[in-house]
C-alpha cells in the first residue's frame, strides 16, 4: 500500500457544459454512470490503494457534492473541501493547498473514470525524485490530442499541442489528467489566480527537468461527453476498467513487427519503406477494446549491423504509432533487441555484437514487459510470422499463433496457423 498519510485532491469545480441537461442541477462529477456518481468511483479507487485523506475542490453547484459526501466518514474516508468563489481554471486553487498537504499529494480531475495502482505510480515518483509526475498513456485519437514528449529516462521535454501542424511522425503519448505533485512545486503559486494546469503550471516547471511521465496501460478516460459516458459505462459493465489495474495480473498479445504489423522488406532501414499490412489497424484496435495489452516484441539487428541508428529506429516506430493512431489504434509498449551475435558487417557496432538475453527466441524482452505490466504469460499469446516468434512464445509458455507466409518453410509447431494478424486476433478473442 502507498503511504497512508498521502492526500488526494479531486478537482471537482467544472460545469461540464458538454453534458447539457445532465448537469443542469448537479455538477459534472456527480453525474452517475451505472447508478454511481463519477466522483464516488474515484473515491473508491483511491481508498482501494489505502488513500483515505481527500481534499475536494468544488465550485459550480459544489453544495451538491458536500451534501452527498459530508465529511466522508460514511464512505470510509476523510474529506476536506475547498470552495472556489470564482473559477480559477484547472489549477489556480492549488494555492490553497500549501498548508493542507504533506510532502507529496495525488491530484485528479473530477470527470475521470480510472482504475490505477497508485502504489506503483508513487514509487515511480519517489524513485525519480520528481517535482511532478503525470500519468501518461496512448489513446485512440492522438491526432487531435495534446501529446507528451519525453526522453528515454521519462523526463518530460515538452507538450506537443494538438493545434500544431504535425507534418512529422510522433509517439502516441497523452497526459491523462492524474498527477503526483511534490509540495515544493506549490511555491509556483503566489496568489489564487486563474491558471491552466498544463499550459501554465506544468509547462513552466518542465525546465527544472524534474517533471516525469509515468507511462501506464491502466484505464483512465474522461467522461465529459455523452458518447464517452456510454463508452465507459460499457467498460465498467464488462469489467474492463477494473481488470486494467496493474495490481491484477494482465493478459497480453505479443506481436512481432516485420511481416506481422508491417510489410516485410528485408532489413528495414529507411522510414519511408515502413508500410502497415492490410487489416492491422483494425486488429490492434480490437485488442485495445478488449482486456488484452498490445505489445510489440521485435528483433532489430539493423542497429548492430550499422544500417540504422537508434534515432532512426525511433522514427520508424513513431511512424508506426502515427499511422495506427490515425486509424484509432495504439500499442501499449514496444520492445526491441538491437543485438546481433555474428560479426563481419561493414559499419557494424562492435558493442552490440553480443549473445544477449533479449534476442528472440530468448525471452528477455517479454520478461521486461512482464515486470512492467504484471503479465501472466499462460493467459497471453504470441503472434508472429517466423519460427523465432513461435519459439519465443513457447519459451515463455504463452499460446502461439503463426502468420503462415506462402512458400515459406517452418520448423516450429504453433498452436494455430492463420493468414493475417486480423485473423489471429479474431481467433484469440473467440478463445
Short mmCIF file of C-alpha atoms in Angstrom, two decimals:
data_model
loop_
_atom_site.label_atom_id
_atom_site.label_comp_id
_atom_site.label_asym_id
_atom_site.label_seq_id
_atom_site.Cartn_x
_atom_site.Cartn_y
_atom_site.Cartn_z
CA UNK A 1 0.00 0.00 0.00
CA UNK A 2 1.06 3.61 -0.50
CA UNK A 3 1.90 5.89 2.41
CA UNK A 4 -1.50 6.30 4.05
CA UNK A 5 -0.56 9.86 5.06
CA UNK A 6 -0.64 10.98 1.43
CA UNK A 7 -3.55 13.21 0.46
CA UNK A 8 -5.55 13.02 -2.75
CA UNK A 9 -7.01 16.18 -4.28
CA UNK A 10 -10.01 15.94 -6.61
CA UNK A 11 -10.67 18.95 -8.84
CA UNK A 12 -14.47 18.99 -8.97
CA UNK A 13 -15.31 22.59 -9.81
CA UNK A 14 -16.09 22.33 -13.53
CA UNK A 15 -19.52 22.94 -15.07
CA UNK A 16 -19.42 20.18 -17.68
CA UNK A 17 -21.26 22.18 -20.33
CA UNK A 18 -20.83 19.41 -22.93
CA UNK A 19 -23.23 17.25 -20.91
CA UNK A 20 -26.19 19.61 -21.40
CA UNK A 21 -29.24 18.91 -19.22
CA UNK A 22 -27.38 16.23 -17.24
CA UNK A 23 -25.56 18.98 -15.34
CA UNK A 24 -28.45 21.41 -15.03
CA UNK A 25 -28.97 20.64 -11.33
CA UNK A 26 -25.77 18.76 -10.43
CA UNK A 27 -22.04 19.35 -11.06
CA UNK A 28 -20.28 17.15 -13.61
CA UNK A 29 -18.51 14.87 -11.05
CA UNK A 30 -21.92 13.86 -9.65
CA UNK A 31 -23.18 12.52 -13.00
CA UNK A 32 -23.99 8.86 -12.48
CA UNK A 33 -22.57 6.01 -14.54
CA UNK A 34 -24.40 2.77 -13.88
CA UNK A 35 -26.08 4.42 -10.85
CA UNK A 36 -22.83 5.55 -9.18
CA UNK A 37 -21.53 9.17 -9.37
CA UNK A 38 -18.20 9.59 -11.17
CA UNK A 39 -16.53 11.13 -8.13
CA UNK A 40 -17.71 8.31 -5.87
CA UNK A 41 -15.99 5.83 -8.17
CA UNK A 42 -12.81 7.89 -7.82
CA UNK A 43 -13.06 7.85 -4.04
CA UNK A 44 -13.50 4.05 -4.07
CA UNK A 45 -10.45 3.65 -6.33
CA UNK A 46 -8.31 5.84 -4.08
CA UNK A 47 -9.49 4.00 -0.97
CA UNK A 48 -8.54 0.69 -2.61
CA UNK A 49 -4.94 1.98 -2.67
CA UNK A 50 -5.14 2.93 1.01
CA UNK A 51 -5.68 6.66 0.39
CA UNK A 52 -8.31 8.00 2.79
CA UNK A 53 -7.47 11.69 3.25
CA UNK A 54 -9.15 13.68 0.48
CA UNK A 55 -9.48 17.31 -0.45
CA UNK A 56 -12.26 18.11 -2.92
CA UNK A 57 -12.10 21.45 -4.73
CA UNK A 58 -15.68 22.49 -5.51
CA UNK A 59 -17.20 25.35 -7.44
CA UNK A 60 -20.32 25.17 -9.60
CA UNK A 61 -23.11 23.54 -7.52
CA UNK A 62 -20.45 22.41 -5.04
CA UNK A 63 -23.03 22.10 -2.26
CA UNK A 64 -24.43 19.05 -4.07
CA UNK A 65 -21.08 17.30 -3.59
CA UNK A 66 -20.55 18.35 0.03
CA UNK A 67 -24.14 17.45 0.98
CA UNK A 68 -23.72 13.97 -0.57
CA UNK A 69 -20.33 13.04 0.92
CA UNK A 70 -20.30 15.30 4.02
CA UNK A 71 -17.08 14.57 5.95
CA UNK A 72 -16.58 11.27 4.10
CA UNK A 73 -16.93 9.01 7.15
CA UNK A 74 -19.87 7.15 5.61
CA UNK A 75 -17.62 6.28 2.67
CA UNK A 76 -14.63 5.29 4.79
CA UNK A 77 -12.57 8.40 4.05
CA UNK A 78 -11.87 11.88 5.47
CA UNK A 79 -12.90 14.81 3.26
CA UNK A 80 -11.95 18.48 3.43
CA UNK A 81 -13.47 20.97 0.96
CA UNK A 82 -12.02 23.99 -0.80
CA UNK A 83 -14.64 26.23 -2.38
CA UNK A 84 -13.83 28.42 -5.36
CA UNK A 85 -15.92 31.57 -5.08
CA UNK A 86 -14.94 32.30 -8.66
CA UNK A 87 -13.46 29.90 -11.24
CA UNK A 88 -9.67 29.62 -11.01
CA UNK A 89 -9.08 27.46 -14.06
CA UNK A 90 -7.80 23.92 -13.80
CA UNK A 91 -5.15 24.62 -11.16
CA UNK A 92 -5.38 28.14 -9.67
CA UNK A 93 -6.92 26.75 -6.49
CA UNK A 94 -3.73 24.76 -5.75
CA UNK A 95 -2.56 27.93 -3.99
CA UNK A 96 -4.82 26.95 -1.07
CA UNK A 97 -3.13 23.56 -0.63
CA UNK A 98 0.14 24.88 0.80
CA UNK A 99 -0.92 24.32 4.42
CA UNK A 100 -3.10 21.29 3.76
CA UNK A 101 -0.77 18.70 2.19
CA UNK A 102 2.37 16.90 3.30
CA UNK A 103 5.39 16.08 1.08
CA UNK A 104 3.52 14.64 -1.92
CA UNK A 105 -0.12 14.59 -2.97
CA UNK A 106 -2.17 12.96 -5.71
CA UNK A 107 -4.30 15.14 -7.94
CA UNK A 108 -7.00 14.05 -10.37
CA UNK A 109 -9.80 15.74 -12.24
CA UNK A 110 -13.38 15.01 -11.30
CA UNK A 111 -14.59 13.81 -14.71
CA UNK A 112 -12.22 10.83 -14.92
CA UNK A 113 -13.11 7.17 -14.72
CA UNK A 114 -9.96 5.37 -13.68
CA UNK A 115 -8.57 2.26 -12.05
CA UNK A 116 -4.96 2.91 -11.11
CA UNK A 117 -2.46 1.16 -8.86
CA UNK A 118 -1.31 4.34 -7.11
CA UNK A 119 1.31 2.30 -5.24
CA UNK A 120 3.28 1.87 -8.49
CA UNK A 121 2.89 5.49 -9.53
CA UNK A 122 4.02 6.84 -6.14
CA UNK A 123 7.06 4.53 -6.10
CA UNK A 124 8.00 5.81 -9.58
CA UNK A 125 7.57 9.42 -8.38
CA UNK A 126 9.76 8.85 -5.33
CA UNK A 127 12.47 6.97 -7.24
CA UNK A 128 12.69 9.82 -9.77
CA UNK A 129 12.76 12.46 -7.01
CA UNK A 130 10.15 14.24 -9.11
CA UNK A 131 8.51 17.59 -8.57
CA UNK A 132 5.59 16.47 -10.73
CA UNK A 133 4.75 13.04 -12.13
CA UNK A 134 1.99 12.93 -14.71
CA UNK A 135 0.13 9.80 -15.72
CA UNK A 136 0.60 9.29 -19.47
CA UNK A 137 -0.77 6.70 -21.86
CA UNK A 138 -1.51 6.12 -25.54
CA UNK A 139 -5.06 6.80 -26.71
CA UNK A 140 -7.28 6.17 -29.71
CA UNK A 141 -7.16 9.74 -31.02
CA UNK A 142 -3.61 11.13 -30.72
CA UNK A 143 -4.11 13.16 -33.89
CA UNK A 144 -6.39 15.61 -32.03
CA UNK A 145 -4.77 15.34 -28.57
CA UNK A 146 -2.02 17.28 -26.83
CA UNK A 147 0.95 14.92 -26.75
CA UNK A 148 3.62 14.39 -24.09
CA UNK A 149 7.19 14.36 -25.42
CA UNK A 150 9.64 12.63 -23.10
CA UNK A 151 13.15 11.21 -23.25
CA UNK A 152 14.33 7.66 -22.56
CA UNK A 153 14.55 8.45 -18.83
CA UNK A 154 10.88 9.56 -18.75
CA UNK A 155 11.77 13.24 -18.27
CA UNK A 156 9.07 15.36 -19.89
CA UNK A 157 10.63 17.64 -22.50
CA UNK A 158 7.56 19.48 -23.74
CA UNK A 159 3.91 19.25 -24.71
CA UNK A 160 3.06 18.99 -28.41
CA UNK A 161 -0.15 20.97 -28.83
CA UNK A 162 -2.98 19.46 -30.85
CA UNK A 163 -3.13 22.79 -32.67
CA UNK A 164 0.34 22.30 -34.14
CA UNK A 165 0.60 21.35 -37.81
CA UNK A 166 2.04 17.85 -37.42
CA UNK A 167 3.90 17.23 -40.66
CA UNK A 168 6.08 14.76 -38.73
CA UNK A 169 5.72 11.38 -37.04
CA UNK A 170 5.17 11.20 -33.29
CA UNK A 171 4.81 8.83 -30.36
CA UNK A 172 1.25 8.29 -29.17
CA UNK A 173 1.51 9.52 -25.58
CA UNK A 174 -1.14 11.66 -23.90
CA UNK A 175 -1.45 13.33 -20.49
CA UNK A 176 -4.38 11.58 -18.77
CA UNK A 177 -5.16 14.13 -16.03
CA UNK A 178 -3.71 12.38 -12.95
CA UNK A 179 -0.67 13.78 -11.16
CA UNK A 180 1.54 13.26 -8.15
CA UNK A 181 2.91 16.62 -7.05
CA UNK A 182 5.62 17.43 -4.53
CA UNK A 183 4.66 20.21 -2.13
CA UNK A 184 7.79 22.12 -3.20
CA UNK A 185 6.15 22.75 -6.57
CA UNK A 186 3.42 24.78 -4.88
CA UNK A 187 5.88 27.66 -4.47
CA UNK A 188 4.87 28.45 -8.06
CA UNK A 189 1.54 29.80 -6.78
CA UNK A 190 1.97 33.29 -5.30
CA UNK A 191 -1.74 34.07 -5.12
CA UNK A 192 -5.06 32.49 -6.13
CA UNK A 193 -5.45 33.35 -9.80
CA UNK A 194 -6.94 31.66 -12.87
CA UNK A 195 -4.38 29.24 -14.32
CA UNK A 196 -4.24 26.21 -16.61
CA UNK A 197 -2.65 23.05 -15.20
CA UNK A 198 -0.73 22.00 -18.30
CA UNK A 199 -0.06 25.28 -20.10
CA UNK A 200 0.83 27.42 -17.10
CA UNK A 201 1.91 25.24 -14.17
CA UNK A 202 3.41 22.01 -15.55
CA UNK A 203 4.95 23.59 -18.67
CA UNK A 204 6.74 26.20 -16.54
CA UNK A 205 8.28 23.52 -14.31
CA UNK A 206 9.45 21.36 -17.24
CA UNK A 207 12.62 23.48 -17.36
CA UNK A 208 13.62 22.04 -13.95
CA UNK A 209 13.93 18.59 -15.60
CA UNK A 210 12.01 17.23 -12.62
CA UNK A 211 8.71 16.66 -14.41
CA UNK A 212 8.32 12.98 -15.31
CA UNK A 213 5.86 10.87 -17.29
CA UNK A 214 4.62 7.68 -15.65
CA UNK A 215 3.52 5.60 -18.64
CA UNK A 216 0.89 3.00 -17.84
CA UNK A 217 -1.68 0.84 -19.61
CA UNK A 218 -4.23 1.28 -16.82
CA UNK A 219 -7.71 2.60 -17.52
CA UNK A 220 -8.07 6.39 -17.38
CA UNK A 221 -10.73 8.08 -19.51
CA UNK A 222 -12.68 11.26 -19.11
CA UNK A 223 -16.46 11.05 -19.16
CA UNK A 224 -17.08 14.59 -20.33
CA UNK A 225 -19.40 13.88 -23.28
CA UNK A 226 -22.48 11.74 -23.86
CA UNK A 227 -20.57 9.32 -26.09
CA UNK A 228 -17.80 8.88 -23.52
CA UNK A 229 -20.29 8.33 -20.73
CA UNK A 230 -21.82 5.48 -22.69
CA UNK A 231 -18.42 4.02 -23.59
CA UNK A 232 -17.04 3.99 -20.05
CA UNK A 233 -20.34 2.66 -18.77
CA UNK A 234 -19.98 -0.35 -21.06
CA UNK A 235 -16.34 -0.82 -19.99
CA UNK A 236 -17.41 -0.82 -16.34
CA UNK A 237 -20.12 -3.43 -17.03
CA UNK A 238 -17.61 -5.62 -18.90
CA UNK A 239 -15.04 -5.33 -16.06
CA UNK A 240 -12.50 -3.80 -18.44
CA UNK A 241 -11.96 -0.81 -16.12
CA UNK A 242 -11.14 -2.84 -13.02
CA UNK A 243 -9.22 -5.54 -14.91
CA UNK A 244 -6.77 -2.98 -16.35
CA UNK A 245 -5.49 -2.12 -12.86
CA UNK A 246 -1.88 -3.30 -12.65
CA UNK A 247 -2.49 -4.71 -9.18
CA UNK A 248 -4.18 -7.51 -11.14
CA UNK A 249 -2.49 -9.96 -13.49
CA UNK A 250 -2.68 -8.77 -17.10
CA UNK A 251 -3.10 -10.60 -20.38
CA UNK A 252 -1.09 -9.58 -23.43
CA UNK A 253 -0.98 -10.30 -27.12
CA UNK A 254 2.70 -10.05 -28.01
CA UNK A 255 3.21 -9.00 -31.62
CA UNK A 256 6.16 -9.42 -33.92
CA UNK A 257 6.71 -6.33 -36.09
CA UNK A 258 8.12 -7.06 -39.58
CA UNK A 259 5.78 -9.32 -41.53
CA UNK A 260 3.14 -9.15 -38.79
CA UNK A 261 2.37 -5.43 -38.46
CA UNK A 262 4.22 -4.00 -41.45
CA UNK A 263 5.14 -5.31 -44.88
CA UNK A 264 8.36 -7.30 -44.62
CA UNK A 265 11.01 -5.55 -46.72
CA UNK A 266 14.20 -7.24 -45.55
CA UNK A 267 16.22 -5.28 -43.01
CA UNK A 268 14.07 -2.17 -42.88
CA UNK A 269 16.49 0.73 -42.52
CA UNK A 270 14.52 3.58 -44.09
CA UNK A 271 11.41 5.08 -42.52
CA UNK A 272 9.94 5.67 -45.97
CA UNK A 273 9.79 1.90 -46.51
CA UNK A 274 7.57 1.28 -43.48
CA UNK A 275 4.06 0.27 -44.58
CA UNK A 276 1.27 -1.23 -42.47
CA UNK A 277 -0.17 -4.51 -43.67
CA UNK A 278 -3.89 -4.57 -44.58
CA UNK A 279 -6.20 -5.08 -41.60
CA UNK A 280 -3.51 -4.41 -38.99
CA UNK A 281 -5.09 -1.25 -37.57
CA UNK A 282 -8.45 -3.00 -37.23
CA UNK A 283 -6.78 -5.95 -35.49
CA UNK A 284 -4.89 -3.80 -32.99
CA UNK A 285 -7.99 -1.70 -32.29
CA UNK A 286 -9.80 -4.94 -31.43
CA UNK A 287 -7.04 -5.70 -28.92
CA UNK A 288 -7.38 -2.17 -27.48
CA UNK A 289 -11.11 -2.70 -26.98
CA UNK A 290 -10.53 -5.99 -25.17
CA UNK A 291 -8.82 -6.72 -21.85
CA UNK A 292 -5.56 -7.69 -23.61
CA UNK A 293 -2.48 -5.49 -23.97
CA UNK A 294 -0.93 -4.96 -27.41
CA UNK A 295 2.86 -5.22 -27.04
CA UNK A 296 5.41 -5.33 -29.87
CA UNK A 297 8.43 -7.64 -29.46
CA UNK A 298 10.90 -7.21 -32.31
CA UNK A 299 14.49 -8.15 -33.19
CA UNK A 300 16.22 -5.21 -34.87
CA UNK A 301 19.72 -6.34 -35.89
CA UNK A 302 19.88 -3.36 -38.28
CA UNK A 303 21.15 -1.39 -35.27
CA UNK A 304 24.15 -3.62 -34.53
CA UNK A 305 24.86 -4.01 -38.24
CA UNK A 306 25.23 -0.24 -38.51
CA UNK A 307 22.42 0.08 -41.02
CA UNK A 308 20.14 2.17 -38.78
CA UNK A 309 20.75 4.31 -35.71
CA UNK A 310 18.69 4.18 -32.52
CA UNK A 311 17.26 7.55 -33.53
CA UNK A 312 16.35 6.16 -36.95
CA UNK A 313 14.59 3.17 -35.39
CA UNK A 314 12.72 5.51 -33.06
CA UNK A 315 11.49 7.43 -36.10
CA UNK A 316 10.26 4.19 -37.69
CA UNK A 317 8.33 3.43 -34.53
CA UNK A 318 6.95 6.97 -34.46
CA UNK A 319 5.63 6.38 -37.96
CA UNK A 320 4.08 3.08 -36.87
CA UNK A 321 2.34 4.78 -33.92
CA UNK A 322 1.24 7.73 -36.05
CA UNK A 323 -0.31 5.53 -38.75
CA UNK A 324 -2.05 3.32 -36.20
CA UNK A 325 -3.28 6.37 -34.30
CA UNK A 326 -4.87 7.82 -37.40
CA UNK A 327 -6.88 4.58 -37.52
CA UNK A 328 -7.77 4.91 -33.79
CA UNK A 329 -5.47 2.05 -32.71
CA UNK A 330 -2.48 2.08 -30.37
CA UNK A 331 0.28 -0.05 -28.89
CA UNK A 332 0.77 -0.35 -25.14
CA UNK A 333 4.53 -0.82 -25.49
CA UNK A 334 7.31 -1.55 -27.98
CA UNK A 335 10.35 -3.63 -27.05
CA UNK A 336 13.25 -4.17 -29.44
CA UNK A 337 16.55 -6.03 -29.37
CA UNK A 338 19.39 -4.18 -31.14
CA UNK A 339 21.93 -7.00 -30.81
CA UNK A 340 23.25 -9.50 -33.34
CA UNK A 341 25.97 -12.03 -32.40
CA UNK A 342 27.53 -12.51 -35.84
CA UNK A 343 30.26 -10.10 -37.00
CA UNK A 344 31.72 -9.12 -40.34
CA UNK A 345 29.36 -6.34 -41.47
CA UNK A 346 30.79 -3.06 -42.73
CA UNK A 347 29.99 -0.27 -40.28
CA UNK A 348 28.79 -2.66 -37.56
CA UNK A 349 28.57 -1.51 -33.92
CA UNK A 350 31.03 -3.72 -32.04
CA UNK A 351 29.45 -3.09 -28.62
CA UNK A 352 26.17 -4.60 -29.84
CA UNK A 353 27.67 -7.77 -31.34
CA UNK A 354 26.86 -9.90 -28.32
CA UNK A 355 24.95 -13.04 -27.45
CA UNK A 356 22.27 -11.24 -25.42
CA UNK A 357 19.30 -12.38 -23.35
CA UNK A 358 16.75 -10.38 -25.32
CA UNK A 359 17.06 -11.53 -28.94
CA UNK A 360 14.17 -13.82 -29.89
CA UNK A 361 13.69 -16.74 -29.35
CA UNK A 362 15.06 -15.79 -25.90
CA UNK A 363 12.50 -14.11 -23.69
CA UNK A 364 14.35 -11.12 -22.23
CA UNK A 365 12.01 -8.59 -23.84
CA UNK A 366 8.95 -10.48 -22.60
CA UNK A 367 10.37 -10.55 -19.08
CA UNK A 368 10.76 -6.76 -19.16
CA UNK A 369 7.14 -6.44 -20.25
CA UNK A 370 6.04 -8.90 -17.59
CA UNK A 371 7.75 -6.91 -14.84
CA UNK A 372 6.33 -3.60 -16.03
CA UNK A 373 2.75 -4.75 -16.70
CA UNK A 374 2.34 -7.68 -14.26
CA UNK A 375 1.62 -10.06 -17.15
CA UNK A 376 0.51 -13.67 -16.80
CA UNK A 377 2.28 -15.49 -19.64
CA UNK A 378 -0.01 -18.51 -19.56
CA UNK A 379 -3.03 -16.28 -20.29
CA UNK A 380 -1.15 -14.47 -23.07
CA UNK A 381 -0.40 -15.05 -26.74
CA UNK A 382 2.46 -14.52 -29.16
CA UNK A 383 1.68 -13.77 -32.81
CA UNK A 384 4.37 -13.70 -35.47
CA UNK A 385 5.47 -14.88 -38.89
CA UNK A 386 8.71 -16.71 -38.01
CA UNK A 387 9.94 -19.74 -36.10
CA UNK A 388 11.74 -17.34 -33.73
CA UNK A 389 8.40 -15.78 -32.78
CA UNK A 390 6.74 -19.11 -32.08
CA UNK A 391 9.72 -20.45 -30.12
CA UNK A 392 9.89 -17.22 -28.11
CA UNK A 393 6.24 -17.59 -27.14
CA UNK A 394 6.72 -21.24 -26.29
CA UNK A 395 9.80 -20.47 -24.19
CA UNK A 396 7.66 -18.03 -22.17
CA UNK A 397 4.78 -20.55 -22.05
CA UNK A 398 2.33 -18.33 -23.95
CA UNK A 399 -0.04 -19.68 -26.56
CA UNK A 400 1.19 -19.08 -30.11
CA UNK A 401 -0.26 -18.14 -33.49
CA UNK A 402 1.80 -18.29 -36.68
CA UNK A 403 1.03 -15.99 -39.60
CA UNK A 404 1.74 -18.51 -42.32
CA UNK A 405 3.60 -16.85 -45.19
CA UNK A 406 3.10 -18.64 -48.53
CA UNK A 407 6.13 -20.59 -49.80
CA UNK A 408 7.99 -20.17 -46.50
CA UNK A 409 9.17 -23.27 -44.66
CA UNK A 410 8.67 -23.58 -40.90
CA UNK A 411 10.08 -25.95 -38.31
CA UNK A 412 8.14 -24.74 -35.27
CA UNK A 413 4.83 -26.14 -34.09
CA UNK A 414 2.46 -23.28 -33.18
CA UNK A 415 -0.91 -23.71 -31.51
CA UNK A 416 -2.64 -22.16 -34.54
CA UNK A 417 -1.84 -21.03 -38.08
CA UNK A 418 -3.58 -18.12 -39.80
CA UNK A 419 -3.11 -15.85 -42.82
CA UNK A 420 -3.07 -12.40 -41.16
CA UNK A 421 -2.92 -10.53 -37.88
CA UNK A 422 -6.60 -9.70 -38.15
CA UNK A 423 -7.47 -13.38 -38.41
CA UNK A 424 -5.16 -14.12 -35.46
CA UNK A 425 -6.78 -11.52 -33.20
CA UNK A 426 -10.29 -12.67 -34.08
CA UNK A 427 -9.25 -16.23 -33.21
CA UNK A 428 -7.72 -15.17 -29.87
CA UNK A 429 -10.74 -13.11 -28.84
CA UNK A 430 -13.06 -16.02 -29.63
CA UNK A 431 -10.97 -18.26 -27.38
#
